[in-house]
Amino acid sequence: METEQPRDEVNKVNETLQTTTDTGNNESEILDEQVKNIINPITTTRKGKAKSSRTTKNSIYLVVALLFIVFIVLYNNQEWFITNNALLIQFYGLLWVAFTFWLIRWIFTNDLLNPKREMIAHGEGDPPPDLVRKRGFLDFFVGDDGRYSMVRLQVVAWAYIIISYQVAVLIALKINYKAGLMDFKPVFTEEVLWLLGLSLASYVSIKGITAAKSEGNSIQRATPKLADFITADNGLDFSKFQMFIWTLIAIITFLAQGTPFIVAARNYNDRTLINRLFEVPDNNKDKPPVPLPSLPWSFVVLMGLSQGAFVGKRLVPTFKISEAKDKRKLEIEELKLASQNKIKLLEESLILKKDDPAIIKELFENKTKLSDLDRELKELESIT
């Protein structure tokens, strides 16, 4: 018995030591897990920033290299390029304008023009609210409700195409030994100005309609998706879809119409002919040797009808069954609360005035009303 008792005590001590060791190991594991939870986000953030920085640098190198290669091709004036250069010049204009947009955006989003930039970078000041979120080129297309806007896409697309076309004409004149940048004149046909004006008018109208509808109500900003360009809350939006198709056709037609003009600006050897290229067509004068890029007036009218259908649809109130159901449910809840309070007061009054017929009748009516409201609420919840 004396021998067994020390053994039992030794076993208890060993169990206590083992429990302490296990507890220490568990605490150590928990501590390690907490440290990992703290370190992992920091590491992930640093990796994300490093990856983003590398992506930005690689994009810059790629664009600069592409611009340099195209410039070399333009400058060397190869024989195959002399006869087939219009598309490449147009592509170079598109690329150059895209790079300029990106450069301007990079300067402003990185706050390079802010004299306090170094202080902000070292944590000695708060950045402006607009610079907390890095804005990208796609923000040009985001409307006031947070979704991608078809009318904004159209305005930006037309502005981008027209500007890049002017840049392409400048490039064509620059590589023409008989011409120069001084021969350039930014001229546009009435049809193109009308198309751009229709897009801008639609943009302003839609913004005004959105502001009027949101007056007194908070706008719930959604997450932008590419499908927003041709869809609405109820699915595919035909007014958006048809405007997208007509805009795409108009841009392709405009670029195709501009190809002969760029070829002429690149290859003409007569300064008189080059100057006549930039003359606005007039019925009282001879027409230019190559017309400015334009679209038929019938197509401009078609685009106007397309824009009118799109804006008109936004003016018509849209019925949403979910909104109507939520509104009615809120009204029912308010009526139920009022009836419940009324019933409570009537029951208290009935205690003081027993068997009062008027109180009993009013109490019955309110209970019936409350029952009807409960039934209507159940019917609303069953509607999908």
mmCIF file of C-alpha atoms in Angstrom:
data_model
loop_
_atom_site.group_PDB
_atom_site.id
_atom_site.type_symbol
_atom_site.label_atom_id
_atom_site.label_comp_id
_atom_site.label_asym_id
_atom_site.label_seq_id
_atom_site.Cartn_x
_atom_site.Cartn_y
_atom_site.Cartn_z
ATOM 1 C CA MET A 1 0.000 0.000 0.000
ATOM 2 C CA GLU A 2 2.801 2.387 0.852
ATOM 3 C CA THR A 3 4.487 1.581 -2.460
ATOM 4 C CA GLU A 4 1.328 2.128 -4.515
ATOM 5 C CA GLN A 5 0.635 5.530 -2.957
ATOM 6 C CA PRO A 6 3.924 7.141 -4.129
ATOM 7 C CA ARG A 7 3.312 5.636 -7.582
ATOM 8 C CA ASP A 8 -0.106 7.261 -7.720
ATOM 9 C CA GLU A 9 1.393 10.573 -6.696
ATOM 10 C CA VAL A 10 4.101 10.244 -9.348
ATOM 11 C CA ASN A 11 1.471 9.487 -12.004
ATOM 12 C CA LYS A 12 -0.530 12.546 -10.949
ATOM 13 C CA VAL A 13 2.570 14.722 -11.207
ATOM 14 C CA ASN A 14 3.343 13.331 -14.676
ATOM 15 C CA GLU A 15 -0.237 13.967 -15.815
ATOM 16 C CA THR A 16 -0.026 17.520 -14.476
ATOM 17 C CA LEU A 17 3.249 18.120 -16.298
ATOM 18 C CA GLN A 18 1.819 16.648 -19.515
ATOM 19 C CA THR A 19 -1.287 18.866 -19.228
ATOM 20 C CA THR A 20 0.892 21.920 -18.642
ATOM 21 C CA THR A 21 3.036 21.026 -21.638
ATOM 22 C CA ASP A 22 -0.022 20.529 -23.857
ATOM 23 C CA THR A 23 -1.497 23.815 -22.655
ATOM 24 C CA GLY A 24 1.769 25.579 -23.369
ATOM 25 C CA ASN A 25 1.905 24.030 -26.811
ATOM 26 C CA ASN A 26 -1.683 25.073 -27.506
ATOM 27 C CA GLU A 27 -0.985 28.609 -26.322
ATOM 28 C CA SER A 28 2.127 28.676 -28.482
ATOM 29 C CA GLU A 29 0.138 27.448 -31.483
ATOM 30 C CA ILE A 30 -2.565 30.082 -30.853
ATOM 31 C CA LEU A 31 0.097 32.771 -30.554
ATOM 32 C CA ASP A 32 1.740 31.603 -33.775
ATOM 33 C CA GLU A 33 -1.638 31.647 -35.513
ATOM 34 C CA GLN A 34 -2.311 35.197 -34.290
ATOM 35 C CA VAL A 35 1.094 36.336 -35.496
ATOM 36 C CA LYS A 36 0.423 34.748 -38.887
ATOM 37 C CA ASN A 37 -2.944 36.498 -39.081
ATOM 38 C CA ILE A 38 -1.215 39.809 -38.433
ATOM 39 C CA ILE A 39 1.734 39.217 -40.747
ATOM 40 C CA ASN A 40 -0.131 37.619 -43.673
ATOM 41 C CA PRO A 41 -2.245 40.692 -44.574
ATOM 42 C CA ILE A 42 0.843 42.883 -44.403
ATOM 43 C CA THR A 43 2.798 40.457 -46.561
ATOM 44 C CA THR A 44 -0.112 40.098 -48.970
ATOM 45 C CA THR A 45 -0.501 43.866 -49.173
ATOM 46 C CA ARG A 46 3.201 44.309 -49.869
ATOM 47 C CA LYS A 47 3.126 41.570 -52.479
ATOM 48 C CA GLY A 48 0.037 43.170 -54.039
ATOM 49 C CA LYS A 49 1.705 46.575 -54.134
ATOM 50 C CA ALA A 50 4.895 45.087 -55.559
ATOM 51 C CA LYS A 51 2.915 43.156 -58.176
ATOM 52 C CA SER A 52 0.915 46.271 -59.066
ATOM 53 C CA SER A 53 4.128 48.278 -59.322
ATOM 54 C CA ARG A 54 5.716 45.648 -61.566
ATOM 55 C CA THR A 55 2.594 45.522 -63.742
ATOM 56 C CA THR A 56 2.605 49.303 -64.110
ATOM 57 C CA LYS A 57 6.297 49.359 -65.050
ATOM 58 C CA ASN A 58 5.866 46.515 -67.528
ATOM 59 C CA SER A 59 2.911 48.331 -69.100
ATOM 60 C CA ILE A 60 4.993 51.490 -69.466
ATOM 61 C CA TYR A 61 7.873 49.570 -71.044
ATOM 62 C CA LEU A 62 5.519 47.750 -73.421
ATOM 63 C CA VAL A 63 3.748 50.922 -74.582
ATOM 64 C CA VAL A 64 7.005 52.874 -74.996
ATOM 65 C CA ALA A 65 8.564 49.986 -76.929
ATOM 66 C CA LEU A 66 5.519 49.737 -79.170
ATOM 67 C CA LEU A 67 5.525 53.489 -79.812
ATOM 68 C CA PHE A 68 9.246 53.365 -80.592
ATOM 69 C CA ILE A 69 8.853 50.464 -83.041
ATOM 70 C CA VAL A 70 5.995 52.163 -84.870
ATOM 71 C CA PHE A 71 7.993 55.401 -85.001
ATOM 72 C CA ILE A 72 10.964 53.583 -86.541
ATOM 73 C CA VAL A 73 8.683 52.025 -89.156
ATOM 74 C CA LEU A 74 7.204 55.432 -89.941
ATOM 75 C CA TYR A 75 10.582 57.156 -90.056
ATOM 76 C CA ASN A 76 12.332 54.592 -92.249
ATOM 77 C CA ASN A 77 9.731 55.096 -94.986
ATOM 78 C CA GLN A 78 9.798 51.530 -96.348
ATOM 79 C CA GLU A 79 8.354 50.904 -99.821
ATOM 80 C CA TRP A 80 5.656 48.547 -98.574
ATOM 81 C CA PHE A 81 4.710 51.095 -95.969
ATOM 82 C CA ILE A 82 4.323 53.970 -98.463
ATOM 83 C CA THR A 83 1.397 52.288 -100.183
ATOM 84 C CA ASN A 84 -0.175 50.607 -97.131
ATOM 85 C CA ASN A 85 0.354 53.076 -94.328
ATOM 86 C CA ALA A 86 -3.101 54.515 -93.585
ATOM 87 C CA LEU A 87 -4.249 51.797 -91.193
ATOM 88 C CA LEU A 88 -0.940 51.785 -89.343
ATOM 89 C CA ILE A 89 -1.008 55.577 -89.004
ATOM 90 C CA GLN A 90 -4.559 55.385 -87.643
ATOM 91 C CA PHE A 91 -3.484 52.690 -85.215
ATOM 92 C CA TYR A 92 -0.547 54.825 -84.138
ATOM 93 C CA GLY A 93 -2.927 57.762 -83.538
ATOM 94 C CA LEU A 94 -5.179 55.580 -81.382
ATOM 95 C CA LEU A 95 -2.185 54.273 -79.461
ATOM 96 C CA TRP A 96 -0.698 57.731 -78.947
ATOM 97 C CA VAL A 97 -3.947 59.212 -77.587
ATOM 98 C CA ALA A 98 -4.454 56.203 -75.295
ATOM 99 C CA PHE A 99 -0.928 56.629 -73.960
ATOM 100 C CA THR A 100 -1.518 60.375 -73.426
ATOM 101 C CA PHE A 101 -4.752 59.683 -71.527
ATOM 102 C CA TRP A 102 -2.970 57.120 -69.384
ATOM 103 C CA LEU A 103 -0.066 59.504 -68.678
ATOM 104 C CA ILE A 104 -2.400 62.322 -67.615
ATOM 105 C CA ARG A 105 -4.354 59.937 -65.428
ATOM 106 C CA TRP A 106 -1.130 58.590 -63.851
ATOM 107 C CA ILE A 107 0.124 62.118 -63.069
ATOM 108 C CA PHE A 108 -3.082 63.182 -61.360
ATOM 109 C CA THR A 109 -3.894 59.931 -59.532
ATOM 110 C CA ASN A 110 -0.371 59.833 -58.105
ATOM 111 C CA ASP A 111 -0.759 63.488 -57.071
ATOM 112 C CA LEU A 112 2.519 64.475 -58.740
ATOM 113 C CA LEU A 113 1.438 68.121 -58.964
ATOM 114 C CA ASN A 114 0.740 68.399 -55.238
ATOM 115 C CA PRO A 115 3.512 70.365 -53.430
ATOM 116 C CA LYS A 116 2.739 68.394 -50.249
ATOM 117 C CA ARG A 117 3.157 65.051 -51.964
ATOM 118 C CA GLU A 118 6.362 64.193 -50.093
ATOM 119 C CA MET A 119 4.744 65.026 -46.750
ATOM 120 C CA ILE A 120 1.769 62.788 -47.555
ATOM 121 C CA ALA A 121 4.094 59.995 -48.696
ATOM 122 C CA HIS A 122 5.906 60.112 -45.333
ATOM 123 C CA GLY A 123 2.672 60.112 -43.346
ATOM 124 C CA GLU A 124 2.835 63.781 -42.357
ATOM 125 C CA GLY A 125 -0.494 64.668 -43.909
ATOM 126 C CA ASP A 126 -3.757 63.153 -45.057
ATOM 127 C CA PRO A 127 -4.259 62.613 -48.787
ATOM 128 C CA PRO A 128 -7.230 64.309 -50.431
ATOM 129 C CA PRO A 129 -10.422 62.184 -50.352
ATOM 130 C CA ASP A 130 -10.447 61.857 -54.155
ATOM 131 C CA LEU A 131 -7.005 60.254 -54.083
ATOM 132 C CA VAL A 132 -7.802 57.566 -51.522
ATOM 133 C CA ARG A 133 -9.100 55.310 -54.297
ATOM 134 C CA LYS A 134 -6.967 55.001 -57.402
ATOM 135 C CA ARG A 135 -9.107 55.870 -60.389
ATOM 136 C CA GLY A 136 -8.716 54.094 -63.697
ATOM 137 C CA PHE A 137 -9.636 54.810 -67.292
ATOM 138 C CA LEU A 138 -12.883 52.837 -66.926
ATOM 139 C CA ASP A 139 -14.156 55.438 -64.454
ATOM 140 C CA PHE A 140 -14.955 57.584 -67.500
ATOM 141 C CA PHE A 141 -17.834 55.163 -68.126
ATOM 142 C CA VAL A 142 -19.244 54.965 -64.571
ATOM 143 C CA GLY A 143 -22.517 56.813 -64.011
ATOM 144 C CA ASP A 144 -23.873 58.439 -60.868
ATOM 145 C CA ASP A 145 -25.434 55.139 -59.779
ATOM 146 C CA GLY A 146 -22.086 53.325 -59.896
ATOM 147 C CA ARG A 147 -22.894 51.335 -63.049
ATOM 148 C CA TYR A 148 -21.327 51.563 -66.478
ATOM 149 C CA SER A 149 -23.270 54.054 -68.606
ATOM 150 C CA MET A 150 -23.933 53.485 -72.312
ATOM 151 C CA VAL A 151 -24.215 57.214 -73.030
ATOM 152 C CA ARG A 152 -20.870 57.882 -71.313
ATOM 153 C CA LEU A 153 -19.286 55.115 -73.380
ATOM 154 C CA GLN A 154 -20.607 56.759 -76.540
ATOM 155 C CA VAL A 155 -19.336 60.237 -75.603
ATOM 156 C CA VAL A 156 -15.875 58.964 -74.636
ATOM 157 C CA ALA A 157 -15.661 56.746 -77.738
ATOM 158 C CA TRP A 158 -16.516 59.604 -80.115
ATOM 159 C CA ALA A 159 -14.117 62.004 -78.403
ATOM 160 C CA TYR A 160 -11.349 59.385 -78.436
ATOM 161 C CA ILE A 161 -11.875 58.471 -82.108
ATOM 162 C CA ILE A 162 -12.027 62.099 -83.308
ATOM 163 C CA ILE A 163 -8.939 63.149 -81.321
ATOM 164 C CA SER A 164 -6.931 60.106 -82.437
ATOM 165 C CA TYR A 165 -7.921 60.767 -86.056
ATOM 166 C CA GLN A 166 -6.566 64.313 -85.824
ATOM 167 C CA VAL A 167 -3.337 62.916 -84.362
ATOM 168 C CA ALA A 168 -3.136 60.425 -87.255
ATOM 169 C CA VAL A 169 -3.472 63.278 -89.776
ATOM 170 C CA LEU A 170 -0.672 65.151 -87.984
ATOM 171 C CA ILE A 171 1.541 62.067 -88.233
ATOM 172 C CA ALA A 172 0.747 61.678 -91.944
ATOM 173 C CA LEU A 173 1.720 65.301 -92.605
ATOM 174 C CA LYS A 174 4.865 64.962 -90.504
ATOM 175 C CA ILE A 175 6.246 62.034 -92.515
ATOM 176 C CA ASN A 176 5.341 63.698 -95.829
ATOM 177 C CA TYR A 177 8.496 65.494 -97.029
ATOM 178 C CA LYS A 178 6.420 67.963 -99.069
ATOM 179 C CA ALA A 179 4.208 68.936 -96.122
ATOM 180 C CA GLY A 180 4.543 69.753 -92.452
ATOM 181 C CA LEU A 181 2.657 70.358 -89.224
ATOM 182 C CA MET A 182 1.969 73.956 -90.296
ATOM 183 C CA ASP A 183 -0.332 72.631 -93.028
ATOM 184 C CA PHE A 184 -2.628 70.993 -90.483
ATOM 185 C CA LYS A 185 -6.059 72.490 -89.772
ATOM 186 C CA PRO A 186 -8.515 70.875 -87.347
ATOM 187 C CA VAL A 187 -11.584 70.842 -89.599
ATOM 188 C CA PHE A 188 -14.698 68.721 -89.148
ATOM 189 C CA THR A 189 -17.776 68.101 -91.227
ATOM 190 C CA GLU A 190 -21.197 69.141 -89.978
ATOM 191 C CA GLU A 191 -22.319 65.525 -89.755
ATOM 192 C CA VAL A 192 -19.501 64.593 -87.358
ATOM 193 C CA LEU A 193 -20.164 67.652 -85.194
ATOM 194 C CA TRP A 194 -23.849 66.745 -85.058
ATOM 195 C CA LEU A 195 -23.027 63.186 -83.983
ATOM 196 C CA LEU A 196 -20.757 64.415 -81.199
ATOM 197 C CA GLY A 197 -23.349 67.020 -80.201
ATOM 198 C CA LEU A 198 -26.106 64.396 -80.006
ATOM 199 C CA SER A 199 -23.943 62.265 -77.726
ATOM 200 C CA LEU A 200 -23.144 65.204 -75.437
ATOM 201 C CA ALA A 201 -26.805 66.269 -75.337
ATOM 202 C CA SER A 202 -27.833 62.739 -74.345
ATOM 203 C CA TYR A 203 -25.144 62.684 -71.659
ATOM 204 C CA VAL A 204 -26.370 65.959 -70.132
ATOM 205 C CA SER A 205 -30.023 64.853 -70.362
ATOM 206 C CA ILE A 206 -29.384 61.521 -68.657
ATOM 207 C CA LYS A 207 -27.413 63.216 -65.890
ATOM 208 C CA GLY A 208 -30.274 65.676 -65.336
ATOM 209 C CA ILE A 209 -32.862 62.875 -65.264
ATOM 210 C CA THR A 210 -30.781 60.903 -62.757
ATOM 211 C CA ALA A 211 -30.375 63.969 -60.536
ATOM 212 C CA ALA A 212 -34.127 64.697 -60.675
ATOM 213 C CA LYS A 213 -35.075 61.115 -59.782
ATOM 214 C CA SER A 214 -32.592 60.965 -56.913
ATOM 215 C CA GLU A 215 -33.684 64.283 -55.400
ATOM 216 C CA GLY A 216 -34.544 63.609 -51.776
ATOM 217 C CA ASN A 217 -33.489 59.969 -52.100
ATOM 218 C CA SER A 218 -30.078 58.462 -51.511
ATOM 219 C CA ILE A 219 -28.564 56.770 -54.562
ATOM 220 C CA GLN A 220 -27.517 53.164 -53.979
ATOM 221 C CA ARG A 221 -24.245 52.777 -55.854
ATOM 222 C CA ALA A 222 -23.819 49.423 -57.548
ATOM 223 C CA THR A 223 -20.682 47.582 -58.598
ATOM 224 C CA PRO A 224 -19.949 48.287 -62.286
ATOM 225 C CA LYS A 225 -20.089 45.345 -64.700
ATOM 226 C CA LEU A 226 -19.523 45.218 -68.459
ATOM 227 C CA ALA A 227 -23.078 43.940 -68.883
ATOM 228 C CA ASP A 228 -24.334 47.330 -67.633
ATOM 229 C CA PHE A 229 -23.699 48.765 -71.104
ATOM 230 C CA ILE A 230 -26.584 46.784 -72.633
ATOM 231 C CA THR A 231 -28.653 45.643 -69.628
ATOM 232 C CA ALA A 232 -30.923 47.235 -67.027
ATOM 233 C CA ASP A 233 -32.598 46.037 -63.820
ATOM 234 C CA ASN A 234 -35.090 43.924 -65.794
ATOM 235 C CA GLY A 235 -32.551 42.295 -68.127
ATOM 236 C CA LEU A 236 -31.420 43.156 -71.648
ATOM 237 C CA ASP A 237 -32.265 46.781 -72.500
ATOM 238 C CA PHE A 238 -33.121 47.176 -76.186
ATOM 239 C CA SER A 239 -32.626 50.967 -76.167
ATOM 240 C CA LYS A 240 -29.054 50.493 -74.909
ATOM 241 C CA PHE A 241 -28.387 47.576 -77.235
ATOM 242 C CA GLN A 242 -29.500 49.347 -80.413
ATOM 243 C CA MET A 243 -27.570 52.487 -79.473
ATOM 244 C CA PHE A 244 -24.453 50.372 -78.893
ATOM 245 C CA ILE A 245 -24.785 48.724 -82.338
ATOM 246 C CA TRP A 246 -25.404 52.001 -84.194
ATOM 247 C CA THR A 247 -22.490 53.687 -82.413
ATOM 248 C CA LEU A 248 -20.180 50.814 -83.355
ATOM 249 C CA ILE A 249 -21.268 51.016 -87.011
ATOM 250 C CA ALA A 250 -20.811 54.809 -87.024
ATOM 251 C CA ILE A 251 -17.268 54.597 -85.622
ATOM 252 C CA ILE A 252 -16.211 51.893 -88.103
ATOM 253 C CA THR A 253 -17.684 53.917 -90.979
ATOM 254 C CA PHE A 254 -15.923 57.084 -89.799
ATOM 255 C CA LEU A 255 -12.543 55.334 -89.622
ATOM 256 C CA ALA A 256 -13.061 53.780 -93.057
ATOM 257 C CA GLN A 257 -14.008 57.165 -94.523
ATOM 258 C CA GLY A 258 -10.868 58.683 -93.012
ATOM 259 C CA THR A 259 -8.458 56.226 -94.634
ATOM 260 C CA PRO A 260 -8.310 57.949 -98.101
ATOM 261 C CA PHE A 261 -7.795 61.314 -96.416
ATOM 262 C CA ILE A 262 -4.797 60.031 -94.442
ATOM 263 C CA VAL A 263 -3.348 58.448 -97.606
ATOM 264 C CA ALA A 264 -3.654 61.799 -99.405
ATOM 265 C CA ALA A 265 -2.080 63.721 -96.514
ATOM 266 C CA ARG A 266 0.797 61.245 -96.491
ATOM 267 C CA ASN A 267 1.469 60.989 -100.246
ATOM 268 C CA TYR A 268 0.514 64.305 -101.880
ATOM 269 C CA ASN A 269 3.541 66.182 -103.250
ATOM 270 C CA ASP A 270 1.743 69.403 -104.200
ATOM 271 C CA ARG A 271 1.356 71.960 -101.387
ATOM 272 C CA THR A 272 -1.705 73.417 -103.102
ATOM 273 C CA LEU A 273 -3.468 70.062 -103.053
ATOM 274 C CA ILE A 274 -2.418 69.519 -99.447
ATOM 275 C CA ASN A 275 -3.927 72.868 -98.418
ATOM 276 C CA ARG A 276 -7.128 72.086 -100.308
ATOM 277 C CA LEU A 277 -7.528 68.907 -98.282
ATOM 278 C CA PHE A 278 -8.420 71.008 -95.244
ATOM 279 C CA GLU A 279 -10.998 73.191 -96.962
ATOM 280 C CA VAL A 280 -14.548 72.839 -95.706
ATOM 281 C CA PRO A 281 -16.809 71.714 -98.589
ATOM 282 C CA ASP A 282 -18.780 74.614 -100.098
ATOM 283 C CA ASN A 283 -21.321 74.541 -102.901
ATOM 284 C CA ASN A 284 -19.797 77.706 -104.391
ATOM 285 C CA LYS A 285 -16.277 76.265 -104.547
ATOM 286 C CA ASP A 286 -14.606 73.273 -106.037
ATOM 287 C CA LYS A 287 -14.749 70.267 -103.772
ATOM 288 C CA PRO A 288 -11.501 69.149 -102.089
ATOM 289 C CA PRO A 289 -9.603 66.408 -103.928
ATOM 290 C CA VAL A 290 -10.374 63.989 -101.088
ATOM 291 C CA PRO A 291 -13.421 64.625 -98.857
ATOM 292 C CA LEU A 292 -13.164 64.856 -95.097
ATOM 293 C CA PRO A 293 -14.384 61.754 -93.229
ATOM 294 C CA SER A 294 -18.114 62.003 -92.728
ATOM 295 C CA LEU A 295 -21.357 60.066 -92.543
ATOM 296 C CA PRO A 296 -24.596 60.503 -94.519
ATOM 297 C CA TRP A 297 -27.235 62.826 -93.089
ATOM 298 C CA SER A 298 -29.706 59.941 -93.076
ATOM 299 C CA PHE A 299 -27.409 58.098 -90.677
ATOM 300 C CA VAL A 300 -27.166 61.212 -88.472
ATOM 301 C CA VAL A 301 -30.986 61.303 -88.325
ATOM 302 C CA LEU A 302 -30.984 57.608 -87.424
ATOM 303 C CA MET A 303 -28.528 58.262 -84.592
ATOM 304 C CA GLY A 304 -30.746 61.114 -83.399
ATOM 305 C CA LEU A 305 -33.749 58.770 -83.266
ATOM 306 C CA SER A 306 -31.646 56.225 -81.392
ATOM 307 C CA GLN A 307 -30.572 58.835 -78.849
ATOM 308 C CA GLY A 308 -34.161 60.068 -78.501
ATOM 309 C CA ALA A 309 -35.434 56.553 -77.799
ATOM 310 C CA PHE A 310 -32.772 56.049 -75.150
ATOM 311 C CA VAL A 311 -33.414 59.367 -73.370
ATOM 312 C CA GLY A 312 -37.199 59.009 -73.713
ATOM 313 C CA LYS A 313 -37.116 55.618 -72.038
ATOM 314 C CA ARG A 314 -35.345 57.141 -69.049
ATOM 315 C CA LEU A 315 -38.078 59.777 -68.761
ATOM 316 C CA VAL A 316 -40.812 57.136 -68.475
ATOM 317 C CA PRO A 317 -41.183 55.859 -64.887
ATOM 318 C CA THR A 318 -40.111 52.247 -64.518
ATOM 319 C CA PHE A 319 -42.401 49.972 -62.508
ATOM 320 C CA LYS A 320 -40.504 47.639 -60.213
ATOM 321 C CA ILE A 321 -42.620 45.088 -58.399
ATOM 322 C CA SER A 322 -40.029 44.710 -55.649
ATOM 323 C CA GLU A 323 -40.098 48.427 -54.874
ATOM 324 C CA ALA A 324 -43.926 48.497 -54.894
ATOM 325 C CA LYS A 325 -44.028 45.465 -52.602
ATOM 326 C CA ASP A 326 -41.543 46.951 -50.149
ATOM 327 C CA LYS A 327 -43.442 50.228 -50.112
ATOM 328 C CA ARG A 328 -46.768 48.498 -49.393
ATOM 329 C CA LYS A 329 -45.191 46.320 -46.678
ATOM 330 C CA LEU A 330 -43.908 49.444 -44.971
ATOM 331 C CA GLU A 331 -47.390 50.988 -45.115
ATOM 332 C CA ILE A 332 -48.936 47.814 -43.666
ATOM 333 C CA GLU A 333 -46.435 47.744 -40.797
ATOM 334 C CA GLU A 334 -47.291 51.348 -39.950
ATOM 335 C CA LEU A 335 -51.046 50.597 -40.053
ATOM 336 C CA LYS A 336 -50.555 47.497 -37.897
ATOM 337 C CA LEU A 337 -48.652 49.484 -35.300
ATOM 338 C CA ALA A 338 -51.396 52.113 -35.212
ATOM 339 C CA SER A 339 -54.108 49.424 -34.862
ATOM 340 C CA GLN A 340 -52.220 47.635 -32.093
ATOM 341 C CA ASN A 341 -51.860 50.862 -30.129
ATOM 342 C CA LYS A 342 -55.554 51.613 -30.663
ATOM 343 C CA ILE A 343 -56.556 48.122 -29.483
ATOM 344 C CA LYS A 344 -54.417 48.507 -26.375
ATOM 345 C CA LEU A 345 -56.099 51.816 -25.499
ATOM 346 C CA LEU A 346 -59.580 50.393 -26.130
ATOM 347 C CA GLU A 347 -58.906 47.372 -23.915
ATOM 348 C CA GLU A 348 -57.768 49.680 -21.107
ATOM 349 C CA SER A 349 -60.904 51.805 -21.588
ATOM 350 C CA LEU A 350 -63.089 48.694 -21.529
ATOM 351 C CA ILE A 351 -61.762 47.818 -18.072
ATOM 352 C CA LEU A 352 -63.029 51.147 -16.750
ATOM 353 C CA LYS A 353 -66.261 51.099 -18.757
ATOM 354 C CA LYS A 354 -67.443 47.528 -18.779
ATOM 355 C CA ASP A 355 -69.780 46.381 -21.530
ATOM 356 C CA ASP A 356 -69.697 49.742 -23.317
ATOM 357 C CA PRO A 357 -71.196 48.918 -26.762
ATOM 358 C CA ALA A 358 -69.300 51.700 -28.580
ATOM 359 C CA ILE A 359 -65.942 50.565 -27.218
ATOM 360 C CA ILE A 360 -66.722 46.907 -27.951
ATOM 361 C CA LYS A 361 -67.696 47.742 -31.534
ATOM 362 C CA GLU A 362 -64.590 49.860 -32.146
ATOM 363 C CA LEU A 363 -62.401 47.182 -30.576
ATOM 364 C CA PHE A 364 -63.918 44.532 -32.869
ATOM 365 C CA GLU A 365 -63.364 46.735 -35.944
ATOM 366 C CA ASN A 366 -59.698 47.326 -35.082
ATOM 367 C CA LYS A 367 -59.054 43.632 -34.454
ATOM 368 C CA THR A 368 -60.695 42.803 -37.788
ATOM 369 C CA LYS A 369 -58.560 45.434 -39.503
ATOM 370 C CA LEU A 370 -55.427 44.041 -37.870
ATOM 371 C CA SER A 371 -56.346 40.545 -39.059
ATOM 372 C CA ASP A 372 -56.882 41.815 -42.615
ATOM 373 C CA LEU A 373 -53.507 43.563 -42.561
ATOM 374 C CA ASP A 374 -51.774 40.367 -41.414
ATOM 375 C CA ARG A 375 -53.436 38.437 -44.235
ATOM 376 C CA GLU A 376 -52.406 41.051 -46.827
ATOM 377 C CA LEU A 377 -48.848 41.016 -45.509
ATOM 378 C CA LYS A 378 -48.670 37.226 -45.931
ATOM 379 C CA GLU A 379 -49.992 37.520 -49.486
ATOM 380 C CA LEU A 380 -47.336 40.139 -50.313
ATOM 381 C CA GLU A 381 -44.559 37.932 -48.956
ATOM 382 C CA SER A 382 -45.746 35.074 -51.169
ATOM 383 C CA ILE A 383 -45.399 37.242 -54.319
ATOM 384 C CA THR A 384 -42.089 36.711 -56.124
#
